[in-house]
C-alpha cells in the first residue's frame, strides 16, 4: 500500500495558515476539519477559509465535513477545488447522491464513520466512495488519545475493501502519532491524519517523513 500522511490544520496556528501549510511540503494532503458547532460541539472554519487556503498552497486539501446537512454543503467544497471531501454517514440523508455529487465536481468522495459505528452496513456503498474514514477518536476536538477499540474495525474494513478489490483508501483520524501509527497501519489503514504529532513537532515536515516511514515499514510486513 502507498502510505499517505495528511496533517490536520486543526493543530496549526489559524492566524498563520498559509505559513503552516508551507511548513509541510512533504505532506500528501492538508486535512481540513470543518466543524459547525451542531454535528460536533466545536466550531472551526468553513468554505471561505477553504477557498483562501486553496490559493495559498499547492498541496491538495482533504476536507472532512463534521457538519449537519452535508448533502447541501459538501458539493460546494468539491466545486471550490478541494481534492477530497468526506461526509459523515450518520449526518447524510442521501449519502449516495451526495458522494456522487462530490465526484461530479471533480473531488474524491469520502465516507466517515464514528468509533461506535460498524462498517458492515455500508459495504454496499463501497463503489460510491474513494475513501473510507474511520474515526479513531470521537469527532469534534483535536489532541485526543487514539482508541484501540477501533483496530478490529480497521481490519474488517480492510477485509471488505480487499474482497471487493476496491481502489478505496482507508483513512484513520484521531490520536495518530509515532506511538500509534504502526498499530493502525498493521490493521490495514493507508492514509493517516496527524495533527499535534506533526504541528506540535519542532520540525513538522521531518515528523511527516518519520510517520510515513513507520507506517510503510509495518504495512510491508502485514
Tab-separated table of C-alpha atoms in Angstrom:
chain	number	residue	atom	x	y	z
A	1	UNK	CA	0.000	0.000	0.000
A	2	UNK	CA	1.108	3.549	-0.689
A	3	UNK	CA	1.174	5.346	2.648
A	4	UNK	CA	-0.152	8.902	2.739
A	5	UNK	CA	0.082	11.463	5.531
A	6	UNK	CA	-2.489	14.227	5.864
A	7	UNK	CA	-1.514	16.777	8.540
A	8	UNK	CA	-4.515	18.327	10.255
A	9	UNK	CA	-4.526	22.106	10.312
A	10	UNK	CA	-6.773	21.885	13.361
A	11	UNK	CA	-3.462	21.704	15.247
A	12	UNK	CA	-1.880	24.538	13.263
A	13	UNK	CA	-1.810	28.248	14.066
A	14	UNK	CA	-5.014	29.593	12.497
A	15	UNK	CA	-3.517	33.084	12.328
A	16	UNK	CA	-0.757	31.763	10.040
A	17	UNK	CA	-2.476	29.106	7.935
A	18	UNK	CA	-0.580	29.874	4.733
A	19	UNK	CA	2.751	29.636	6.585
A	20	UNK	CA	1.652	26.475	8.367
A	21	UNK	CA	0.721	24.891	5.038
A	22	UNK	CA	4.127	25.827	3.633
A	23	UNK	CA	5.815	24.201	6.646
A	24	UNK	CA	4.786	20.712	5.487
A	25	UNK	CA	5.866	20.403	1.828
A	26	UNK	CA	6.182	16.643	2.276
A	27	UNK	CA	2.502	16.216	3.106
A	28	UNK	CA	0.354	14.276	0.665
A	29	UNK	CA	-2.702	16.272	1.742
A	30	UNK	CA	-3.707	19.011	4.156
A	31	UNK	CA	-6.555	17.776	6.319
A	32	UNK	CA	-9.154	20.478	6.932
A	33	UNK	CA	-11.643	19.815	9.732
A	34	UNK	CA	-14.847	21.715	9.038
A	35	UNK	CA	-16.976	21.747	12.198
A	36	UNK	CA	-20.278	23.580	12.552
A	37	UNK	CA	-20.917	23.534	16.297
A	38	UNK	CA	-24.010	21.348	15.735
A	39	UNK	CA	-22.962	17.933	14.428
A	40	UNK	CA	-19.988	18.249	16.772
A	41	UNK	CA	-19.682	20.729	19.656
A	42	UNK	CA	-16.674	22.572	18.258
A	43	UNK	CA	-16.758	25.357	15.667
A	44	UNK	CA	-13.796	25.759	13.325
A	45	UNK	CA	-13.863	27.101	9.778
A	46	UNK	CA	-15.909	26.976	6.614
A	47	UNK	CA	-15.903	27.384	2.865
A	48	UNK	CA	-14.462	30.939	2.657
A	49	UNK	CA	-11.310	29.917	4.530
A	50	UNK	CA	-11.007	26.757	2.437
A	51	UNK	CA	-11.219	28.888	-0.708
A	52	UNK	CA	-8.467	31.169	0.602
A	53	UNK	CA	-6.260	28.255	1.625
A	54	UNK	CA	-6.623	26.718	-1.828
A	55	UNK	CA	-4.962	29.829	-3.245
A	56	UNK	CA	-2.139	29.698	-0.712
A	57	UNK	CA	-0.861	26.129	-1.105
A	58	UNK	CA	-0.226	23.629	-3.917
A	59	UNK	CA	-0.936	20.746	-1.507
A	60	UNK	CA	-4.401	19.286	-2.154
A	61	UNK	CA	-6.977	19.814	0.579
A	62	UNK	CA	-8.611	16.860	2.311
A	63	UNK	CA	-11.837	18.423	3.644
A	64	UNK	CA	-13.515	16.492	6.453
A	65	UNK	CA	-17.029	17.830	6.977
A	66	UNK	CA	-18.227	17.309	10.540
A	67	UNK	CA	-21.421	19.205	9.874
A	68	UNK	CA	-25.168	18.816	9.732
A	69	UNK	CA	-26.774	18.586	6.296
A	70	UNK	CA	-23.645	17.639	4.306
A	71	UNK	CA	-25.972	16.811	1.392
A	72	UNK	CA	-26.473	20.554	0.998
A	73	UNK	CA	-22.941	21.804	1.665
A	74	UNK	CA	-20.461	19.126	0.539
A	75	UNK	CA	-20.651	19.688	-3.245
A	76	UNK	CA	-19.581	23.318	-2.799
A	77	UNK	CA	-16.266	22.237	-1.247
A	78	UNK	CA	-15.594	19.984	-4.229
A	79	UNK	CA	-16.625	22.711	-6.654
A	80	UNK	CA	-14.278	25.154	-4.912
A	81	UNK	CA	-11.339	22.864	-5.655
A	82	UNK	CA	-10.866	20.568	-2.660
A	83	UNK	CA	-9.110	17.390	-3.694
A	84	UNK	CA	-11.127	15.216	-1.335
A	85	UNK	CA	-14.400	15.805	0.507
A	86	UNK	CA	-15.558	13.460	3.262
A	87	UNK	CA	-19.017	13.392	4.806
A	88	UNK	CA	-20.232	11.547	7.898
A	89	UNK	CA	-22.596	8.686	7.160
A	90	UNK	CA	-24.950	9.440	10.024
A	91	UNK	CA	-25.209	13.125	9.073
A	92	UNK	CA	-26.212	12.481	5.457
A	93	UNK	CA	-29.819	11.935	4.401
A	94	UNK	CA	-28.841	10.908	0.876
A	95	UNK	CA	-25.244	9.664	1.059
A	96	UNK	CA	-25.178	8.019	-2.368
A	97	UNK	CA	-26.407	11.148	-4.110
A	98	UNK	CA	-24.006	13.339	-2.151
A	99	UNK	CA	-20.989	11.126	-2.799
A	100	UNK	CA	-21.835	11.173	-6.491
A	101	UNK	CA	-22.171	14.969	-6.439
A	102	UNK	CA	-18.750	15.300	-4.832
A	103	UNK	CA	-17.265	13.157	-7.577
A	104	UNK	CA	-19.159	15.042	-10.276
A	105	UNK	CA	-17.444	18.226	-9.163
A	106	UNK	CA	-14.021	16.598	-9.503
A	107	UNK	CA	-13.097	15.632	-5.930
A	108	UNK	CA	-12.531	12.289	-4.298
A	109	UNK	CA	-15.557	11.280	-2.215
A	110	UNK	CA	-15.118	10.004	1.334
A	111	UNK	CA	-17.476	8.480	3.880
A	112	UNK	CA	-16.692	8.752	7.590
A	113	UNK	CA	-17.771	6.545	10.489
A	114	UNK	CA	-17.538	7.355	14.198
A	115	UNK	CA	-15.852	4.886	16.572
A	116	UNK	CA	-19.092	3.161	17.598
A	117	UNK	CA	-20.469	2.823	14.069
A	118	UNK	CA	-19.967	-0.590	12.426
A	119	UNK	CA	-18.589	-0.702	8.919
A	120	UNK	CA	-20.658	-3.636	7.611
A	121	UNK	CA	-23.899	-1.663	6.943
A	122	UNK	CA	-22.004	0.489	4.432
A	123	UNK	CA	-20.437	-2.327	2.431
A	124	UNK	CA	-22.823	-1.768	-0.468
A	125	UNK	CA	-21.649	1.865	-0.720
A	126	UNK	CA	-18.016	0.940	-1.351
A	127	UNK	CA	-18.430	1.507	-5.067
A	128	UNK	CA	-19.679	5.035	-4.420
A	129	UNK	CA	-16.658	6.197	-2.441
A	130	UNK	CA	-12.957	6.821	-2.980
A	131	UNK	CA	-12.057	6.798	0.703
A	132	UNK	CA	-13.445	5.320	3.898
A	133	UNK	CA	-12.562	7.309	7.012
A	134	UNK	CA	-12.665	5.552	10.364
A	135	UNK	CA	-12.534	7.932	13.304
A	136	UNK	CA	-10.120	6.726	15.965
A	137	UNK	CA	-11.387	9.326	18.436
A	138	UNK	CA	-14.808	10.844	18.977
A	139	UNK	CA	-15.053	13.673	16.437
A	140	UNK	CA	-15.010	17.290	17.476
A	141	UNK	CA	-11.695	18.079	19.121
A	142	UNK	CA	-8.000	17.605	18.427
A	143	UNK	CA	-5.458	16.199	20.839
A	144	UNK	CA	-7.458	13.143	21.908
A	145	UNK	CA	-5.992	9.707	22.586
A	146	UNK	CA	-6.157	7.008	19.929
A	147	UNK	CA	-8.948	4.475	20.595
A	148	UNK	CA	-7.554	0.967	20.183
A	149	UNK	CA	-11.104	-0.383	20.170
A	150	UNK	CA	-11.316	0.772	16.535
A	151	UNK	CA	-8.487	-1.524	15.420
A	152	UNK	CA	-10.765	-4.549	14.782
A	153	UNK	CA	-12.999	-2.319	12.657
A	154	UNK	CA	-9.980	-1.160	10.630
A	155	UNK	CA	-9.131	-4.819	9.994
A	156	UNK	CA	-12.730	-5.560	8.992
A	157	UNK	CA	-12.821	-2.576	6.677
A	158	UNK	CA	-9.556	-3.644	5.037
A	159	UNK	CA	-11.003	-7.121	4.526
A	160	UNK	CA	-14.172	-5.743	2.924
A	161	UNK	CA	-12.212	-3.447	0.620
A	162	UNK	CA	-9.804	-6.183	-0.408
A	163	UNK	CA	-12.646	-8.629	-1.051
A	164	UNK	CA	-14.240	-6.086	-3.361
A	165	UNK	CA	-10.869	-5.404	-4.997
A	166	UNK	CA	-11.758	-1.765	-4.431
A	167	UNK	CA	-9.305	1.053	-5.039
A	168	UNK	CA	-10.646	2.788	-1.942
A	169	UNK	CA	-8.280	4.419	0.520
A	170	UNK	CA	-8.707	3.594	4.206
A	171	UNK	CA	-8.067	6.654	6.352
A	172	UNK	CA	-7.812	6.937	10.133
A	173	UNK	CA	-8.216	10.190	12.010
A	174	UNK	CA	-7.569	10.864	15.686
A	175	UNK	CA	-4.657	10.309	18.020
A	176	UNK	CA	-2.274	9.269	15.240
A	177	UNK	CA	1.319	9.614	16.423
A	178	UNK	CA	4.633	7.783	16.366
A	179	UNK	CA	3.224	5.642	19.202
A	180	UNK	CA	0.014	4.596	17.395
A	181	UNK	CA	0.558	4.763	13.641
A	182	UNK	CA	2.121	1.325	13.425
A	183	UNK	CA	-0.912	-0.320	15.036
A	184	UNK	CA	-3.229	1.395	12.587
A	185	UNK	CA	-1.009	0.513	9.612
A	186	UNK	CA	-0.776	-3.119	10.690
A	187	UNK	CA	-4.581	-3.231	10.842
A	188	UNK	CA	-4.781	-2.012	7.245
A	189	UNK	CA	-5.049	1.780	7.167
A	190	UNK	CA	-3.106	3.564	4.440
A	191	UNK	CA	-3.996	7.258	4.897
A	192	UNK	CA	-3.219	8.883	8.238
A	193	UNK	CA	-4.459	12.174	9.612
A	194	UNK	CA	-1.980	13.560	12.118
A	195	UNK	CA	-2.465	16.839	13.932
A	196	UNK	CA	-0.400	17.518	17.026
A	197	UNK	CA	2.101	14.795	16.027
A	198	UNK	CA	3.033	16.998	13.065
A	199	UNK	CA	2.314	20.574	14.070
A	200	UNK	CA	3.469	20.011	17.627
A	201	UNK	CA	6.858	18.794	16.413
A	202	UNK	CA	9.919	21.016	16.216
A	203	UNK	CA	10.241	20.130	12.526
A	204	UNK	CA	6.756	19.339	11.136
A	205	UNK	CA	7.995	18.102	7.774
A	206	UNK	CA	10.529	15.769	9.385
A	207	UNK	CA	7.706	14.410	11.562
A	208	UNK	CA	5.743	13.565	8.409
A	209	UNK	CA	8.736	11.725	6.978
A	210	UNK	CA	9.140	9.739	10.179
A	211	UNK	CA	5.443	8.827	10.423
A	212	UNK	CA	5.357	7.705	6.802
A	213	UNK	CA	8.450	5.536	7.255
A	214	UNK	CA	6.954	3.847	10.322
A	215	UNK	CA	3.672	3.084	8.588
A	216	UNK	CA	5.335	1.932	5.369
A	217	UNK	CA	7.611	-0.454	7.233
A	218	UNK	CA	4.717	-2.088	9.056
A	219	UNK	CA	2.425	-2.251	6.031
A	220	UNK	CA	5.091	-4.071	4.010
A	221	UNK	CA	5.261	-6.737	6.712
A	222	UNK	CA	1.490	-7.092	7.153
